[in-house]
Coordinates of C-alpha atoms in Angstrom, one line a residue:
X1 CA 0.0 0.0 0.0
X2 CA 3.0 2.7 0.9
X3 CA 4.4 2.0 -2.8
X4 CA 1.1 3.4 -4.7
X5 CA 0.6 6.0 -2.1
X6 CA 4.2 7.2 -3.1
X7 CA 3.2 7.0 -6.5
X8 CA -0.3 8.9 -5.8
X9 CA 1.8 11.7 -4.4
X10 CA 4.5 12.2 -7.0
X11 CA 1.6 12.6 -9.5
X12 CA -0.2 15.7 -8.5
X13 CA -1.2 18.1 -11.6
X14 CA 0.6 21.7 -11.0
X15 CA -1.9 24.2 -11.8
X16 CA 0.2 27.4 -11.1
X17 CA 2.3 26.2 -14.2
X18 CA 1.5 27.6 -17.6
X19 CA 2.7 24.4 -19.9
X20 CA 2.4 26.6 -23.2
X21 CA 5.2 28.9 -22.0
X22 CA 6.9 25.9 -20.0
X23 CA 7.1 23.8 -23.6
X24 CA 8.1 27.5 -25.6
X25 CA 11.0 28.5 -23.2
X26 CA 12.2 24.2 -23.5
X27 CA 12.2 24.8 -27.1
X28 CA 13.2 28.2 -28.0
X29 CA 17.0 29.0 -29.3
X30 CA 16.3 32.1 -26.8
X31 CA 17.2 35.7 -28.7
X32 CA 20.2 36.9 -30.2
X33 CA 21.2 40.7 -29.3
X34 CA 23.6 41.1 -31.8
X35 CA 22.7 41.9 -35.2
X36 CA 25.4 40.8 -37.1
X37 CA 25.2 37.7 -35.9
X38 CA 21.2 37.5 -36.3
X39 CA 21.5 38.5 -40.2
X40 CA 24.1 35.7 -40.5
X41 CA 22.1 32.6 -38.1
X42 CA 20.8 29.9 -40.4
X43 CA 18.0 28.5 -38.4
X44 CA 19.0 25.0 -40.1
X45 CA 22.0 24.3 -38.5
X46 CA 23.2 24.0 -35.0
X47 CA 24.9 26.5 -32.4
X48 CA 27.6 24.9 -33.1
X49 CA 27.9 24.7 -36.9
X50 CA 27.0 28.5 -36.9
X51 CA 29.3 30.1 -34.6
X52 CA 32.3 27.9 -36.4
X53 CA 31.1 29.3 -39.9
X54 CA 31.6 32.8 -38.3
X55 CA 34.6 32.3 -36.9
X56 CA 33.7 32.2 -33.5
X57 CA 34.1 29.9 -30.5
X58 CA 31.7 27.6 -29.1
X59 CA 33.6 26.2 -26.5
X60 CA 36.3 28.1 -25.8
X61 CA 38.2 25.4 -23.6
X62 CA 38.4 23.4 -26.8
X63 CA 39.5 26.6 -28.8
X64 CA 42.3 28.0 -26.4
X65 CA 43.5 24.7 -25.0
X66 CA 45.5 24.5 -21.9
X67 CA 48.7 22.5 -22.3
X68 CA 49.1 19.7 -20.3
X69 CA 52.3 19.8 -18.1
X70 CA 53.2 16.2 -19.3
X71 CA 52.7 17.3 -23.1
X72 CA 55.0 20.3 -22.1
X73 CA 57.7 18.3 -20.9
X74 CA 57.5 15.9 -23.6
X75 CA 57.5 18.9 -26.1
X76 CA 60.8 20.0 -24.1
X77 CA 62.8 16.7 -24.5
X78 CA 61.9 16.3 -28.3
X79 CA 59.5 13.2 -28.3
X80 CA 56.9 15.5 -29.2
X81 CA 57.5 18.0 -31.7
X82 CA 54.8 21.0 -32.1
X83 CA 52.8 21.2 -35.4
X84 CA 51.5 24.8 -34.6
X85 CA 48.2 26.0 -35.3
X86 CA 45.1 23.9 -36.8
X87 CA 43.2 24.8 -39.6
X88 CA 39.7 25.5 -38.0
X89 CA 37.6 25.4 -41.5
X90 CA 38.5 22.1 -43.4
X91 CA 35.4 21.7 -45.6
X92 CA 35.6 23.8 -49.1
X93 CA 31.9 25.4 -47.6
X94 CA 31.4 29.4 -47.9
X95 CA 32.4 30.5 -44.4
X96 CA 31.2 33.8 -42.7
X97 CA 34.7 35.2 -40.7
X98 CA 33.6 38.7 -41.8
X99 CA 31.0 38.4 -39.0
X100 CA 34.0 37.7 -36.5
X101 CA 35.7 40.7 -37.9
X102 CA 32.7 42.8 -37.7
X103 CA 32.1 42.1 -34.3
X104 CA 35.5 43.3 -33.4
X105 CA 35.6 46.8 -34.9
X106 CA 32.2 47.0 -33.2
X107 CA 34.1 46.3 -29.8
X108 CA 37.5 48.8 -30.5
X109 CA 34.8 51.1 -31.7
X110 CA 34.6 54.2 -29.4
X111 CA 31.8 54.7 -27.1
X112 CA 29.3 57.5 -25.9
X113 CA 29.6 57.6 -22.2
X114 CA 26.3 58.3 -21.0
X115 CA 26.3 58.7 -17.3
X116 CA 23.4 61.0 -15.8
X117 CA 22.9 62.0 -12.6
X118 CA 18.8 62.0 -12.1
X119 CA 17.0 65.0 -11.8
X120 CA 16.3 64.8 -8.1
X121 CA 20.4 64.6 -7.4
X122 CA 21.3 67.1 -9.5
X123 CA 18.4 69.5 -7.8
X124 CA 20.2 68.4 -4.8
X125 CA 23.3 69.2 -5.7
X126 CA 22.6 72.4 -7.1
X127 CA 21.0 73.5 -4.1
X128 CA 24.1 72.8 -1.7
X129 CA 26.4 74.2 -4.1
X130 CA 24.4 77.4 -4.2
X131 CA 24.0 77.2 -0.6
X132 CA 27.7 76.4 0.6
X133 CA 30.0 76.7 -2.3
X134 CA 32.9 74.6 -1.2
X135 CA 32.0 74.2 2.1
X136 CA 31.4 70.1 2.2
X137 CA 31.1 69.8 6.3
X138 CA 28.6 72.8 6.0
X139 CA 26.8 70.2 3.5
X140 CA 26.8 67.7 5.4
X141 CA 25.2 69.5 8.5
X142 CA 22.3 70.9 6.5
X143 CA 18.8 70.4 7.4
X144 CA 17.5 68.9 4.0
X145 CA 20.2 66.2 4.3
X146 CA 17.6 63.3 4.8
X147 CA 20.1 60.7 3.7
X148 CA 22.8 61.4 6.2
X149 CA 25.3 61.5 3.9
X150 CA 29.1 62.1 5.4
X151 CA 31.3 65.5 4.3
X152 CA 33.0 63.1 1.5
X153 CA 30.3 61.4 0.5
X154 CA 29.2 64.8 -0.6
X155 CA 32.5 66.0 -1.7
X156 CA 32.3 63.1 -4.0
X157 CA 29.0 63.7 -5.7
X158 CA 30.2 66.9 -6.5
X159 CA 32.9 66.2 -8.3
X160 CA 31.2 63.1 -10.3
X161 CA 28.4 66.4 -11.1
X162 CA 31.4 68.2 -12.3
X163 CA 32.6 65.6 -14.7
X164 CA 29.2 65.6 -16.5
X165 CA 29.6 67.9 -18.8
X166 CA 26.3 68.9 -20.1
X167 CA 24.6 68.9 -16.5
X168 CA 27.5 71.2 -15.0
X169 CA 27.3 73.7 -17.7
X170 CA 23.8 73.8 -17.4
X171 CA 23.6 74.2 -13.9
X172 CA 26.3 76.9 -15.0
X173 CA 24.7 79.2 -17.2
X174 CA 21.7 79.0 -15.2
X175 CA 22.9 80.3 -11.3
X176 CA 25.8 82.5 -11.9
X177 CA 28.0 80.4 -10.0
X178 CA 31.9 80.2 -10.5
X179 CA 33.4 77.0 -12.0
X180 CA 34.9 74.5 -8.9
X181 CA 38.6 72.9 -10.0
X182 CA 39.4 69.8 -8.6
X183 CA 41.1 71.1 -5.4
X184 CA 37.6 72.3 -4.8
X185 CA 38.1 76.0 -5.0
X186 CA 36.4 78.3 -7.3
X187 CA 38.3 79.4 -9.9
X188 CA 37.8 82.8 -12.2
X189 CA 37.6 81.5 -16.0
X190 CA 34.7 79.7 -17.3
X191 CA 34.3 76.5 -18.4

């Protein structure tokens, strides 16, 4: 009787589990981010055969092997002498490298920074800067300083404010506030 009770209990229906989406994530190939690589997938073949075709690594512990200390010694007596590199692409089939290539121009390729303080900070910020100038232990005593934030902590902020551009010089051109070097003192030429 305790064997088809176990049984009875290891067959209960889960109702909180959508098997559409559970069967659609099991077989999807999931999404590919990159668009070079997209234009070049061919839905036919495998992971494997693709990324090889465009000249990139599957497995990278199979492409960037790690010597084996008894092949290295061998190799260092003589009984083993080193071929050098294998050919990767054997078959005479129409391979897709440039896809490799393209990928790495797109990573040397230079890149926006985009770092915004949001609105609320650089209000903040503004306001203490109006306020106190340099003054960071001022700052840090001031009644609207909900978060507690230390002298330095404050002193940083500031300075990460000053390094965006576009903010800063708005903030700027609006108050007429002087421009703060990095030593923290206010200096007499514009930005």
């Amino acid at each position: 009787m305790t064997k088809l009770r176990k049984q009875r209990r290891r067959k209960v229906y889960k109702h909180n589990v959508n098997r559409k989406r559970l069967r659609n994530r099991q077989t999807s190939k999931g999404s590919i981010g990159c668009k070079e690589i997209k234009n070049a997938w061919d839905q036919k073949k495998s992971v494997q055969a693709n990324l090889s075709e465009m000249g990139l690594s599957y497995d990278p512990n199979q492409t960037i092997k790690i010597p084996k200390r008894k092949k290295q010694l061998q190799e260092a007596i003589g009984v083993i002498k080193n071929d050098g590199q294998v050919e990767l692409d054997k078959s005479g089939k129409q391979s897709k490298k440039y896809i490799a290539e393209a990928l790495e121009a797109d990573a040397k390729a230079p890149r926006e920074k985009k770092f915004r303080l949001p609105k609320s900070q650089v209000e903040w910020l503004t306001y203490l800067i109006k306020k106190y100038g340099t003054d960071y232990k001022a700052m840090a005593r001031d009644s609207k300083n909900y978060y507690q934030e230390t002298w330095k902590q404050l002193r940083q902020k500031i300075r990460t404010f000053r390094k965006i551009p576009e903010q800063y010089e708005e903030f700027l051109r609006e108050s007429g506030v002087q421009p703060i070097d990095s030593d923290g003192n206010a200096t007499d030429d514009e930005l």
